[in-house]
Amino acid sequence: MLFNSYQFILVFLPAVLFGYFALRFFATKAVTLLWLIGASLAFYAAWDPWNLLVLFTSIALNFICGTSLADRARSGRPTGLLLAVGIAFNLCMIGYFKYAGFLAANVNTIFGTDIPVLDLVLPLAISFFTFQEIAYLVDSSRGETYGYRFKDYVLMVVFFPHLIAGPIVNHRILMRQFMSNEQLSARAPTLALGSGLFVLGLAKKVLFADGMAPQANLIFDGVARGASPTFAEAWVGALAYTLQLYFDFSGYSDMAIGLGLLFGVRLPLNFNSPYKAENLIDFWRRWHMSLSAFLRDYLYFALGGSHRGEVRRFANLIVTMLLGGLWHGAGWTFVCWGAFHGFGLAICHFWIRLFGTAQRSGTSRSGAMVGRTLTLIFVVFGWVLFRADSMGSATKMMGTMIGLNGFDLGINADRQLTTLLTLASIVTLSAIALFAPNSQQWLGYDPQHRAEEHSSWASHFATAYPVHGVALGCLFVFTLTQMSIVQSFLYFQF
C-alpha cells in the first residue's frame, strides 16, 4: 500500500482517521495508541504479512535488550558486552537479508568458489527500523532511556507515516509525545497544516517526480543494455534523475510529516532544499537529514570524530560515508557513491580549514552562487553512480558527460519532441528546487511547535488559509486524476 495510491488515500487513511478521532473522544489514550499500532501493523502487513515475523522479532529483542541496558546503566553495571550483542544482532539481521547475496557473489568472483547466492526478499523498511533501534540501544547503554512502556516502543518503531522510508526518528522525539499524559494534539490548525503538507508531497511525487521518471529510465536503462548516449542525452538523463529523486524524496518527506500531524504527532524534518546548498557539508545537512544525524551521532563520533587529528578526521568521514553508501544498497555503485561523497566531504572540510567558510570570509553573492553550482554538479555526478545498474554503466555515463565521447548535442530523432518537453520540465523543476521556498517554509511547519502555537502559522491560518485551502483542494483533486499509474517511492528499495 503506497501513500500515493487510491487504496491508501480513499480507504485506509479515512478509516484510520475515523477510528482515531472516535477513540480520542470516547476512549483512553492507551486505547488510541493501540489503534495506531494496529493500523500501522495492518499497513505494513499489506505488503507481505511474512515480514511481520522479522519486524516482531526485531522489536521484541531490541526492547528486552534496551530495557536491560538501561537498568545496567542506571545501576552502574557494565553495558559494553550486552550492547555489542544487541548491535551485532541488528547488523546480522540486516546483513543476512540485504548483503548475504552480494557478499557471496563477490567471494565467488574473487576466489572462484561456488557459494550459493541467496535470493532473499528484503523485508520492507528493515534499513530504517534497524538503525532506529540501534540508536535506542546505544542511548539505553548511556542511561538516556527510562521507563519506556512496550506499547509506546512498538508504536515508535511501527508508526506508519515514518516506518517505510523514514525519517529515522530518534526515540526521544516520539516517546516524549507518546508517553505524555495528554492526548495527542490534533486541533484544526494542526489538521490543516498536515493536510497541506500531504497534498504538496503527493503533488511533488505524482506530477513532478513521476513525470521525470520516463526520461531518466530511458537513458539509464538504454546504457544498461549497451546503448551509447550522446553528450546531450547523457546530461538530460542525469538531470532528469536528479530532479526525479529530489521531488520523489521531498514528496515522501512532506507526506510523512503531514500524515503524522493528522494524528497529532510532530515528525522531524528530513529534507530542506538540499540543492540550495553552498557546499557539500551543507548538502548533507539538508538531504536525508535524519540519516545524516544518525551517521554523525552513532558512527562518525563513535569512530572518534574530529578529536584525533585531521588525518583521522578525514578517514572517519570517508568510512562513515562508505557505510552510508552501503546502507542504501548492496552493490558496488552504492559503495563508490559513498566513497565519492566521503572524499568530497574531506576535501570540503580541508578547503574550509585553509580558507574559511563563506560566512567568515564574507564571500560575495557571486562566490556563493559558484559554490552552489559546483556543489550541484558534484551531486549530479554522484547520482549517476547512485542510479546506474553497474559500475560499467556509471563510468560510461560519466565519461560521456565530461566529453570523453565528444560534445554531440544531437538527440535521437525518434524522441526529439519528448526530449524537448523533458528539457522544458527540467528547467521549470530546477527553478523550483533552486529558488522557490520549500514546503515547510511556505506552510510554516516547525517540528518544535504545535501549529496553533507557531505565530507565523497562526497568522497564516487566520488570514490566508481559506485561499490556500481552495488552491490545495484543487491541486489535490487534479493530482488524484493523474494517479492512473502508481509508482513506488525510490527510497522504498533501500
Tab-separated table of C-alpha atoms in Angstrom:
chain	number	residue	atom	x	y	z
A	1	MET	CA	0.000	0.000	0.000
A	2	LEU	CA	1.554	3.269	-1.145
A	3	PHE	CA	0.866	6.772	0.155
A	4	ASN	CA	0.206	7.763	-3.463
A	5	SER	CA	-2.435	5.101	-4.136
A	6	TYR	CA	-6.230	5.286	-4.186
A	7	GLN	CA	-6.349	2.389	-1.723
A	8	PHE	CA	-4.411	4.382	0.851
A	9	ILE	CA	-5.923	7.819	0.247
A	10	LEU	CA	-9.568	6.855	-0.185
A	11	VAL	CA	-9.886	3.765	2.034
A	12	PHE	CA	-7.099	3.147	4.557
A	13	LEU	CA	-6.389	6.703	5.710
A	14	PRO	CA	-10.035	7.800	6.170
A	15	ALA	CA	-10.808	4.597	8.101
A	16	VAL	CA	-7.798	5.004	10.394
A	17	LEU	CA	-8.531	8.687	10.980
A	18	PHE	CA	-12.180	7.969	11.761
A	19	GLY	CA	-11.242	5.320	14.316
A	20	TYR	CA	-8.535	7.526	15.795
A	21	PHE	CA	-10.793	10.538	16.389
A	22	ALA	CA	-13.649	8.387	17.635
A	23	LEU	CA	-11.342	6.799	20.203
A	24	ARG	CA	-9.883	10.158	21.214
A	25	PHE	CA	-13.345	11.271	22.295
A	26	PHE	CA	-14.668	8.032	23.775
A	27	ALA	CA	-11.638	6.056	24.980
A	28	THR	CA	-8.391	6.482	26.871
A	29	LYS	CA	-5.114	7.473	25.275
A	30	ALA	CA	-3.820	3.918	25.759
A	31	VAL	CA	-6.627	2.569	23.583
A	32	THR	CA	-5.955	5.279	20.996
A	33	LEU	CA	-2.298	4.275	20.818
A	34	LEU	CA	-3.261	0.615	20.428
A	35	TRP	CA	-5.463	1.631	17.496
A	36	LEU	CA	-2.496	3.342	15.850
A	37	ILE	CA	-0.332	0.273	16.470
A	38	GLY	CA	-2.938	-1.996	14.883
A	39	ALA	CA	-3.348	0.336	11.900
A	40	SER	CA	0.412	0.556	11.401
A	41	LEU	CA	0.829	-3.228	11.519
A	42	ALA	CA	-2.014	-3.622	9.025
A	43	PHE	CA	-0.314	-1.084	6.763
A	44	TYR	CA	2.971	-2.996	6.988
A	45	ALA	CA	1.324	-6.396	6.532
A	46	ALA	CA	-0.378	-5.193	3.356
A	47	TRP	CA	2.987	-5.501	1.624
A	48	ASP	CA	3.812	-9.008	2.853
A	49	PRO	CA	2.395	-10.496	6.079
A	50	TRP	CA	5.506	-12.670	6.491
A	51	ASN	CA	7.558	-9.514	7.051
A	52	LEU	CA	5.759	-9.132	10.366
A	53	LEU	CA	7.814	-12.030	11.748
A	54	VAL	CA	11.032	-10.130	11.142
A	55	LEU	CA	9.543	-6.915	12.497
A	56	PHE	CA	8.149	-8.541	15.660
A	57	THR	CA	11.422	-10.373	16.340
A	58	SER	CA	13.398	-7.173	15.982
A	59	ILE	CA	11.057	-5.173	18.197
A	60	ALA	CA	10.851	-7.758	20.983
A	61	LEU	CA	14.576	-8.495	21.235
A	62	ASN	CA	15.612	-4.855	20.993
A	63	PHE	CA	13.123	-3.774	23.644
A	64	ILE	CA	14.302	-6.505	26.032
A	65	CYS	CA	17.941	-5.674	25.342
A	66	GLY	CA	17.372	-1.932	25.648
A	67	THR	CA	15.486	-2.271	28.933
A	68	SER	CA	18.306	-4.386	30.381
A	69	LEU	CA	20.913	-1.923	29.146
A	70	ALA	CA	19.055	0.983	30.740
A	71	ASP	CA	18.825	-0.886	34.071
A	72	ARG	CA	22.541	-1.709	33.971
A	73	ALA	CA	23.478	1.865	33.121
A	74	ARG	CA	21.442	3.297	35.998
A	75	SER	CA	22.925	0.821	38.478
A	76	GLY	CA	26.490	1.402	37.308
A	77	ARG	CA	26.990	-2.085	35.912
A	78	PRO	CA	28.935	-2.598	32.662
A	79	THR	CA	26.932	-2.443	29.459
A	80	GLY	CA	29.590	-2.995	26.801
A	81	LEU	CA	29.106	-6.712	26.170
A	82	LEU	CA	25.306	-6.606	26.092
A	83	LEU	CA	25.381	-3.553	23.814
A	84	ALA	CA	27.755	-5.339	21.460
A	85	VAL	CA	25.441	-8.352	21.362
A	86	GLY	CA	22.418	-6.149	20.652
A	87	ILE	CA	24.122	-4.228	17.863
A	88	ALA	CA	25.521	-7.465	16.420
A	89	PHE	CA	22.025	-8.938	16.305
A	90	ASN	CA	20.717	-5.952	14.348
A	91	LEU	CA	23.663	-5.899	11.973
A	92	CYS	CA	23.441	-9.649	11.396
A	93	MET	CA	19.752	-9.400	10.636
A	94	ILE	CA	20.140	-6.618	8.096
A	95	GLY	CA	23.333	-8.230	6.794
A	96	TYR	CA	21.616	-11.571	6.176
A	97	PHE	CA	18.647	-10.157	4.315
A	98	LYS	CA	20.357	-7.293	2.493
A	99	TYR	CA	24.001	-8.231	1.956
A	100	ALA	CA	24.341	-12.029	2.061
A	101	GLY	CA	23.776	-12.423	-1.672
A	102	PHE	CA	26.111	-9.526	-2.504
A	103	LEU	CA	28.864	-10.940	-0.279
A	104	ALA	CA	28.519	-14.484	-1.650
A	105	ALA	CA	28.622	-13.271	-5.258
A	106	ASN	CA	31.805	-11.282	-4.647
A	107	VAL	CA	33.521	-14.129	-2.777
A	108	ASN	CA	32.688	-16.447	-5.673
A	109	THR	CA	34.124	-13.959	-8.152
A	110	ILE	CA	37.343	-13.330	-6.229
A	111	PHE	CA	38.140	-16.853	-5.039
A	112	GLY	CA	36.387	-18.934	-7.671
A	113	THR	CA	34.186	-20.626	-5.078
A	114	ASP	CA	30.647	-21.836	-5.590
A	115	ILE	CA	28.852	-20.471	-2.536
A	116	PRO	CA	25.082	-20.424	-3.160
A	117	VAL	CA	23.909	-16.868	-3.772
A	118	LEU	CA	20.774	-16.366	-1.712
A	119	ASP	CA	17.915	-14.640	-3.471
A	120	LEU	CA	16.195	-13.242	-0.403
A	121	VAL	CA	13.260	-10.867	-0.392
A	122	LEU	CA	14.332	-7.811	1.566
A	123	PRO	CA	11.852	-7.162	4.406
A	124	LEU	CA	10.298	-3.773	3.840
A	125	ALA	CA	11.854	-0.892	5.800
A	126	ILE	CA	14.457	-3.081	7.536
A	127	SER	CA	17.168	-0.488	6.870
A	128	PHE	CA	15.129	2.201	8.602
A	129	PHE	CA	13.811	0.445	11.695
A	130	THR	CA	17.146	-1.310	12.303
A	131	PHE	CA	19.024	1.998	12.526
A	132	GLN	CA	16.298	3.429	14.736
A	133	GLU	CA	16.629	0.514	17.145
A	134	ILE	CA	20.441	0.640	17.180
A	135	ALA	CA	20.175	4.270	18.282
A	136	TYR	CA	17.801	3.162	21.058
A	137	LEU	CA	20.271	0.522	22.276
A	138	VAL	CA	23.208	2.927	22.311
A	139	ASP	CA	21.271	5.565	24.216
A	140	SER	CA	19.980	2.922	26.649
A	141	SER	CA	23.568	1.901	27.384
A	142	ARG	CA	24.255	5.541	28.269
A	143	GLY	CA	21.326	5.688	30.670
A	144	GLU	CA	19.402	8.044	28.399
A	145	THR	CA	16.212	5.984	28.270
A	146	TYR	CA	13.923	5.374	31.204
A	147	GLY	CA	10.516	3.878	31.842
A	148	TYR	CA	9.588	3.121	28.255
A	149	ARG	CA	6.431	1.086	28.023
A	150	PHE	CA	6.311	-1.707	25.470
A	151	LYS	CA	3.299	-0.343	23.594
A	152	ASP	CA	4.939	3.080	23.284
A	153	TYR	CA	8.135	1.470	22.000
A	154	VAL	CA	6.207	-0.605	19.462
A	155	LEU	CA	4.394	2.466	18.171
A	156	MET	CA	7.689	4.356	17.986
A	157	VAL	CA	9.025	1.719	15.582
A	158	VAL	CA	5.916	0.893	13.534
A	159	PHE	CA	4.108	4.272	13.298
A	160	PHE	CA	3.186	4.033	9.628
A	161	PRO	CA	3.914	7.627	8.462
A	162	HIS	CA	7.656	7.103	9.013
A	163	LEU	CA	8.000	3.300	9.014
A	164	ILE	CA	8.656	2.578	5.345
A	165	ALA	CA	11.127	5.254	4.237
A	166	GLY	CA	11.858	7.480	7.205
A	167	PRO	CA	12.617	9.811	8.700
A	168	ILE	CA	14.763	7.721	11.053
A	169	VAL	CA	13.189	9.201	14.160
A	170	ASN	CA	15.159	9.244	17.391
A	171	HIS	CA	13.284	7.585	20.240
A	172	ARG	CA	13.340	10.771	22.331
A	173	ILE	CA	11.228	12.666	19.799
A	174	LEU	CA	8.381	10.148	19.608
A	175	MET	CA	8.483	8.773	23.140
A	176	ARG	CA	8.081	12.255	24.576
A	177	GLN	CA	4.844	12.583	22.602
A	178	PHE	CA	3.530	9.040	23.099
A	179	MET	CA	4.228	8.963	26.853
A	180	SER	CA	2.713	12.365	27.591
A	181	ASN	CA	-0.331	12.265	29.862
A	182	GLU	CA	-2.217	14.414	27.359
A	183	GLN	CA	-3.952	13.164	24.261
A	184	LEU	CA	-2.008	13.706	21.063
A	185	SER	CA	-2.913	17.199	19.857
A	186	ALA	CA	-4.796	17.228	16.567
A	187	ARG	CA	-6.628	20.542	16.514
A	188	ALA	CA	-7.893	22.387	13.451
A	189	PRO	CA	-4.624	24.252	12.631
A	190	THR	CA	-2.643	21.037	13.019
A	191	LEU	CA	-5.011	19.148	10.737
A	192	ALA	CA	-4.903	21.966	8.190
A	193	LEU	CA	-1.108	22.025	8.231
A	194	GLY	CA	-0.911	18.240	7.966
A	195	SER	CA	-3.364	18.146	5.076
A	196	GLY	CA	-1.465	20.890	3.257
A	197	LEU	CA	1.873	19.109	3.586
A	198	PHE	CA	0.347	15.817	2.483
A	199	VAL	CA	-1.194	17.374	-0.632
A	200	LEU	CA	2.023	19.183	-1.576
A	201	GLY	CA	4.012	15.993	-1.114
A	202	LEU	CA	1.546	13.993	-3.182
A	203	ALA	CA	1.722	16.558	-5.993
A	204	LYS	CA	5.525	16.538	-5.952
A	205	LYS	CA	5.557	12.767	-6.254
A	206	VAL	CA	2.834	12.294	-8.861
A	207	LEU	CA	3.227	15.405	-11.014
A	208	PHE	CA	6.950	16.135	-10.772
A	209	ALA	CA	8.919	13.021	-9.800
A	210	ASP	CA	6.880	10.533	-11.811
A	211	GLY	CA	6.906	12.963	-14.734
A	212	MET	CA	10.714	12.874	-14.803
A	213	ALA	CA	10.943	9.096	-14.416
A	214	PRO	CA	10.348	8.033	-18.074
A	215	GLN	CA	13.209	10.115	-19.489
A	216	ALA	CA	15.615	9.119	-16.704
A	217	ASN	CA	14.711	5.450	-17.147
A	218	LEU	CA	15.029	5.706	-20.927
A	219	ILE	CA	18.638	6.892	-20.772
A	220	PHE	CA	19.894	4.803	-17.852
A	221	ASP	CA	18.162	1.611	-18.995
A	222	GLY	CA	19.484	2.179	-22.501
A	223	VAL	CA	23.046	2.447	-21.196
A	224	ALA	CA	22.497	-0.735	-19.164
A	225	ARG	CA	21.560	-2.523	-22.414
A	226	GLY	CA	24.704	-1.269	-24.152
A	227	ALA	CA	23.467	1.930	-25.838
A	228	SER	CA	25.791	4.924	-26.134
A	229	PRO	CA	24.030	8.221	-25.410
A	230	THR	CA	25.216	11.494	-26.859
A	231	PHE	CA	26.656	14.213	-24.636
A	232	ALA	CA	23.257	15.957	-24.604
A	233	GLU	CA	21.285	12.768	-23.901
A	234	ALA	CA	23.579	11.775	-21.027
A	235	TRP	CA	23.096	15.157	-19.353
A	236	VAL	CA	19.339	15.078	-19.937
A	237	GLY	CA	19.152	11.615	-18.337
A	238	ALA	CA	21.331	12.609	-15.376
A	239	LEU	CA	19.403	15.824	-14.723
A	240	ALA	CA	16.066	14.067	-15.130
A	241	TYR	CA	17.059	11.531	-12.455
A	242	THR	CA	18.484	14.300	-10.248
A	243	LEU	CA	15.091	16.004	-10.248
A	244	GLN	CA	13.108	12.754	-10.072
A	245	LEU	CA	14.941	11.711	-6.906
A	246	TYR	CA	14.678	15.202	-5.422
A	247	PHE	CA	10.917	15.544	-5.793
A	248	ASP	CA	10.292	11.868	-5.016
A	249	PHE	CA	12.093	12.053	-1.673
A	250	SER	CA	10.903	15.583	-0.927
A	251	GLY	CA	7.337	14.478	-1.677
A	252	TYR	CA	7.598	11.454	0.590
A	253	SER	CA	9.083	13.562	3.401
A	254	ASP	CA	6.246	16.081	3.160
A	255	MET	CA	3.626	13.333	3.102
A	256	ALA	CA	5.166	11.584	6.120
A	257	ILE	CA	5.177	14.773	8.189
A	258	GLY	CA	1.672	15.638	7.025
A	259	LEU	CA	0.342	12.219	7.980
A	260	GLY	CA	1.996	12.477	11.379
A	261	LEU	CA	0.298	15.820	12.001
A	262	LEU	CA	-3.105	14.357	11.153
A	263	PHE	CA	-2.625	12.175	14.251
A	264	GLY	CA	-1.114	14.967	16.333
A	265	VAL	CA	2.452	13.648	16.014
A	266	ARG	CA	5.255	16.030	15.019
A	267	LEU	CA	7.942	14.287	13.000
A	268	PRO	CA	11.339	15.913	12.394
A	269	LEU	CA	12.304	17.497	9.097
A	270	ASN	CA	14.117	15.160	6.736
A	271	PHE	CA	14.529	17.365	3.684
A	272	ASN	CA	15.421	21.049	3.482
A	273	SER	CA	16.076	22.263	-0.088
A	274	PRO	CA	19.403	20.394	-0.470
A	275	TYR	CA	20.060	21.689	-3.993
A	276	LYS	CA	20.381	25.184	-2.488
A	277	ALA	CA	23.444	24.040	-0.542
A	278	GLU	CA	26.585	26.165	-0.998
A	279	ASN	CA	28.940	23.280	-0.259
A	280	LEU	CA	28.823	19.534	0.279
A	281	ILE	CA	28.749	19.826	4.069
A	282	ASP	CA	25.657	21.988	3.771
A	283	PHE	CA	24.155	19.493	1.328
A	284	TRP	CA	24.331	16.679	3.889
A	285	ARG	CA	22.729	18.903	6.493
A	286	ARG	CA	19.772	19.261	4.131
A	287	TRP	CA	19.475	15.866	2.377
A	288	HIS	CA	18.077	12.893	4.324
A	289	MET	CA	18.680	14.849	7.493
A	290	SER	CA	17.727	12.010	9.836
A	291	LEU	CA	20.187	9.585	8.212
A	292	SER	CA	22.925	12.227	8.300
A	293	ALA	CA	22.225	12.795	12.004
A	294	PHE	CA	22.350	9.057	12.725
A	295	LEU	CA	25.625	8.563	10.856
A	296	ARG	CA	27.134	11.558	12.647
A	297	ASP	CA	25.949	10.725	16.165
A	298	TYR	CA	26.303	6.941	16.177
A	299	LEU	CA	29.076	6.223	13.667
A	300	TYR	CA	31.274	9.259	12.962
A	301	PHE	CA	31.520	10.226	16.651
A	302	ALA	CA	31.982	6.573	17.632
A	303	LEU	CA	34.983	6.421	15.291
A	304	GLY	CA	36.489	9.420	17.037
A	305	GLY	CA	35.046	12.268	15.024
A	306	SER	CA	37.460	15.171	14.738
A	307	HIS	CA	39.163	14.671	18.106
A	308	ARG	CA	42.126	12.591	16.904
A	309	GLY	CA	43.741	14.829	14.349
A	310	GLU	CA	42.917	15.967	10.842
A	311	VAL	CA	44.038	12.808	9.062
A	312	ARG	CA	41.904	10.629	11.333
A	313	ARG	CA	39.019	13.058	10.918
A	314	PHE	CA	39.103	12.759	7.140
A	315	ALA	CA	39.431	8.981	7.378
A	316	ASN	CA	36.406	8.874	9.694
A	317	LEU	CA	34.408	10.956	7.223
A	318	ILE	CA	35.251	8.643	4.344
A	319	VAL	CA	34.484	5.471	6.336
A	320	THR	CA	31.183	6.951	7.538
A	321	MET	CA	30.082	7.834	4.027
A	322	LEU	CA	31.262	4.465	2.669
A	323	LEU	CA	28.997	2.723	5.156
A	324	GLY	CA	26.248	5.243	4.419
A	325	GLY	CA	26.511	4.350	0.756
A	326	LEU	CA	26.400	0.630	1.520
A	327	TRP	CA	23.323	1.237	3.688
A	328	HIS	CA	21.484	2.373	0.580
A	329	GLY	CA	22.056	-0.860	-1.306
A	330	ALA	CA	24.161	-3.996	-1.720
A	331	GLY	CA	26.149	-3.008	-4.781
A	332	TRP	CA	29.476	-1.508	-5.764
A	333	THR	CA	27.754	1.518	-7.251
A	334	PHE	CA	26.446	2.434	-3.794
A	335	VAL	CA	29.848	1.805	-2.204
A	336	CYS	CA	31.514	4.049	-4.789
A	337	TRP	CA	28.795	6.683	-4.355
A	338	GLY	CA	29.509	6.702	-0.615
A	339	ALA	CA	33.253	6.946	-1.230
A	340	PHE	CA	32.660	9.720	-3.778
A	341	HIS	CA	30.811	11.789	-1.183
A	342	GLY	CA	33.237	10.812	1.569
A	343	PHE	CA	36.244	12.144	-0.341
A	344	GLY	CA	34.181	15.165	-1.378
A	345	LEU	CA	33.368	15.959	2.255
A	346	ALA	CA	37.006	15.509	3.271
A	347	ILE	CA	38.129	17.928	0.548
A	348	CYS	CA	35.397	20.376	1.531
A	349	HIS	CA	36.467	20.344	5.195
A	350	PHE	CA	40.118	20.738	4.171
A	351	TRP	CA	39.257	23.688	1.926
A	352	ILE	CA	37.303	25.398	4.714
A	353	ARG	CA	40.180	24.829	7.119
A	354	LEU	CA	42.548	26.552	4.700
A	355	PHE	CA	40.365	29.408	3.507
A	356	GLY	CA	37.487	29.666	5.969
A	357	THR	CA	33.723	29.445	5.394
A	358	ALA	CA	31.705	31.797	3.259
A	359	GLN	CA	30.210	33.348	6.390
A	360	ARG	CA	33.588	34.081	7.971
A	361	SER	CA	35.287	35.332	4.837
A	362	GLY	CA	32.400	37.482	3.655
A	363	THR	CA	32.219	35.841	0.276
A	364	SER	CA	30.189	37.744	-2.290
A	365	ARG	CA	26.878	36.619	-3.689
A	366	SER	CA	28.641	35.572	-6.871
A	367	GLY	CA	31.011	33.433	-4.808
A	368	ALA	CA	28.039	31.779	-3.107
A	369	MET	CA	26.479	31.046	-6.491
A	370	VAL	CA	29.748	29.481	-7.662
A	371	GLY	CA	29.702	27.288	-4.557
A	372	ARG	CA	26.101	26.256	-5.191
A	373	THR	CA	26.849	25.476	-8.833
A	374	LEU	CA	29.931	23.375	-8.101
A	375	THR	CA	28.098	21.517	-5.335
A	376	LEU	CA	25.150	20.751	-7.590
A	377	ILE	CA	27.408	19.484	-10.397
A	378	PHE	CA	29.197	17.218	-7.908
A	379	VAL	CA	25.866	15.898	-6.631
A	380	VAL	CA	24.582	15.238	-10.170
A	381	PHE	CA	27.641	13.113	-10.966
A	382	GLY	CA	27.114	11.289	-7.683
A	383	TRP	CA	23.512	10.498	-8.613
A	384	VAL	CA	24.776	8.801	-11.788
A	385	LEU	CA	26.598	6.295	-9.566
A	386	PHE	CA	23.502	6.019	-7.394
A	387	ARG	CA	21.181	5.234	-10.331
A	388	ALA	CA	23.359	3.148	-12.645
A	389	ASP	CA	22.880	-0.621	-12.636
A	390	SER	CA	26.644	-1.299	-12.663
A	391	MET	CA	29.995	0.448	-12.448
A	392	GLY	CA	30.407	-0.055	-16.185
A	393	SER	CA	27.200	1.847	-16.897
A	394	ALA	CA	28.121	4.564	-14.411
A	395	THR	CA	31.581	5.170	-15.877
A	396	LYS	CA	30.111	5.164	-19.388
A	397	MET	CA	27.548	7.812	-18.430
A	398	MET	CA	30.040	9.946	-16.523
A	399	GLY	CA	32.625	9.710	-19.280
A	400	THR	CA	30.064	10.872	-21.814
A	401	MET	CA	29.002	13.740	-19.529
A	402	ILE	CA	32.566	15.120	-19.318
A	403	GLY	CA	33.017	14.900	-23.073
A	404	LEU	CA	35.227	11.843	-23.471
A	405	ASN	CA	32.995	10.771	-26.350
A	406	GLY	CA	32.722	14.238	-27.820
A	407	PHE	CA	30.215	17.015	-27.314
A	408	ASP	CA	27.435	15.831	-29.575
A	409	LEU	CA	24.335	17.894	-28.829
A	410	GLY	CA	22.200	15.766	-31.102
A	411	ILE	CA	19.088	13.961	-29.921
A	412	ASN	CA	17.672	10.737	-31.264
A	413	ALA	CA	15.206	11.737	-33.971
A	414	ASP	CA	12.608	9.280	-32.710
A	415	ARG	CA	12.364	11.061	-29.373
A	416	GLN	CA	13.185	14.686	-30.187
A	417	LEU	CA	9.792	16.037	-29.090
A	418	THR	CA	9.840	14.020	-25.870
A	419	THR	CA	13.354	15.214	-25.080
A	420	LEU	CA	12.494	18.852	-25.762
A	421	LEU	CA	9.499	18.581	-23.431
A	422	THR	CA	11.761	16.974	-20.861
A	423	LEU	CA	14.222	19.868	-21.195
A	424	ALA	CA	11.400	22.338	-20.562
A	425	SER	CA	10.380	20.333	-17.478
A	426	ILE	CA	13.989	20.198	-16.273
A	427	VAL	CA	14.303	23.982	-16.493
A	428	THR	CA	10.998	24.520	-14.663
A	429	LEU	CA	11.624	21.984	-11.897
A	430	SER	CA	15.219	23.156	-11.459
A	431	ALA	CA	13.946	26.686	-10.878
A	432	ILE	CA	11.522	25.367	-8.226
A	433	ALA	CA	14.218	23.305	-6.481
A	434	LEU	CA	16.846	26.042	-6.589
A	435	PHE	CA	14.867	29.198	-5.875
A	436	ALA	CA	11.344	28.530	-4.560
A	437	PRO	CA	10.506	28.282	-0.831
A	438	ASN	CA	10.189	24.697	0.315
A	439	SER	CA	7.058	23.202	1.817
A	440	GLN	CA	7.867	23.866	5.463
A	441	GLN	CA	8.780	27.468	4.684
A	442	TRP	CA	5.607	28.076	2.713
A	443	LEU	CA	3.268	26.472	5.251
A	444	GLY	CA	5.304	27.400	8.322
A	445	TYR	CA	5.984	23.947	9.765
A	446	ASP	CA	8.245	23.859	12.805
A	447	PRO	CA	8.625	20.420	14.438
A	448	GLN	CA	9.396	22.096	17.772
A	449	HIS	CA	6.000	23.815	17.971
A	450	ARG	CA	2.396	22.848	17.592
A	451	ALA	CA	0.719	24.511	14.643
A	452	GLU	CA	-1.543	26.572	16.883
A	453	GLU	CA	1.477	27.741	18.912
A	454	HIS	CA	3.511	28.857	15.934
A	455	SER	CA	2.888	32.569	15.442
A	456	SER	CA	3.592	32.672	11.709
A	457	TRP	CA	1.334	29.684	11.078
A	458	ALA	CA	-1.406	31.100	13.310
A	459	SER	CA	-1.344	34.339	11.319
A	460	HIS	CA	-1.181	32.426	8.041
A	461	PHE	CA	-4.074	30.182	9.056
A	462	ALA	CA	-6.247	33.078	10.150
A	463	THR	CA	-5.715	35.266	7.089
A	464	ALA	CA	-4.524	33.322	4.039
A	465	TYR	CA	-5.584	29.745	4.646
A	466	PRO	CA	-9.052	29.941	3.026
A	467	VAL	CA	-7.430	30.970	-0.259
A	468	HIS	CA	-4.638	28.457	0.068
A	469	GLY	CA	-7.112	25.836	1.176
A	470	VAL	CA	-9.080	26.188	-2.032
A	471	ALA	CA	-5.862	26.068	-4.073
A	472	LEU	CA	-4.646	22.966	-2.247
A	473	GLY	CA	-8.050	21.337	-2.664
A	474	CYS	CA	-7.939	21.895	-6.417
A	475	LEU	CA	-4.359	20.616	-6.521
A	476	PHE	CA	-5.414	17.516	-4.585
A	477	VAL	CA	-8.278	16.714	-6.961
A	478	PHE	CA	-6.107	17.286	-10.024
A	479	THR	CA	-3.343	15.083	-8.608
A	480	LEU	CA	-5.822	12.284	-7.941
A	481	THR	CA	-6.783	12.333	-11.618
A	482	GLN	CA	-3.128	11.806	-12.593
A	483	MET	CA	-2.612	8.669	-10.461
A	484	SER	CA	-3.589	6.137	-13.100
A	485	ILE	CA	-0.141	4.518	-12.895
A	486	VAL	CA	1.032	4.321	-9.285
A	487	GLN	CA	4.815	4.262	-8.902
A	488	SER	CA	6.547	3.403	-5.641
A	489	PHE	CA	8.867	5.835	-3.915
A	490	LEU	CA	12.527	5.438	-4.860
A	491	TYR	CA	13.688	5.143	-1.247
A	492	PHE	CA	11.488	2.071	-0.735
A	493	GLN	CA	14.199	-0.033	-2.397
A	494	PHE	CA	16.716	0.939	0.266
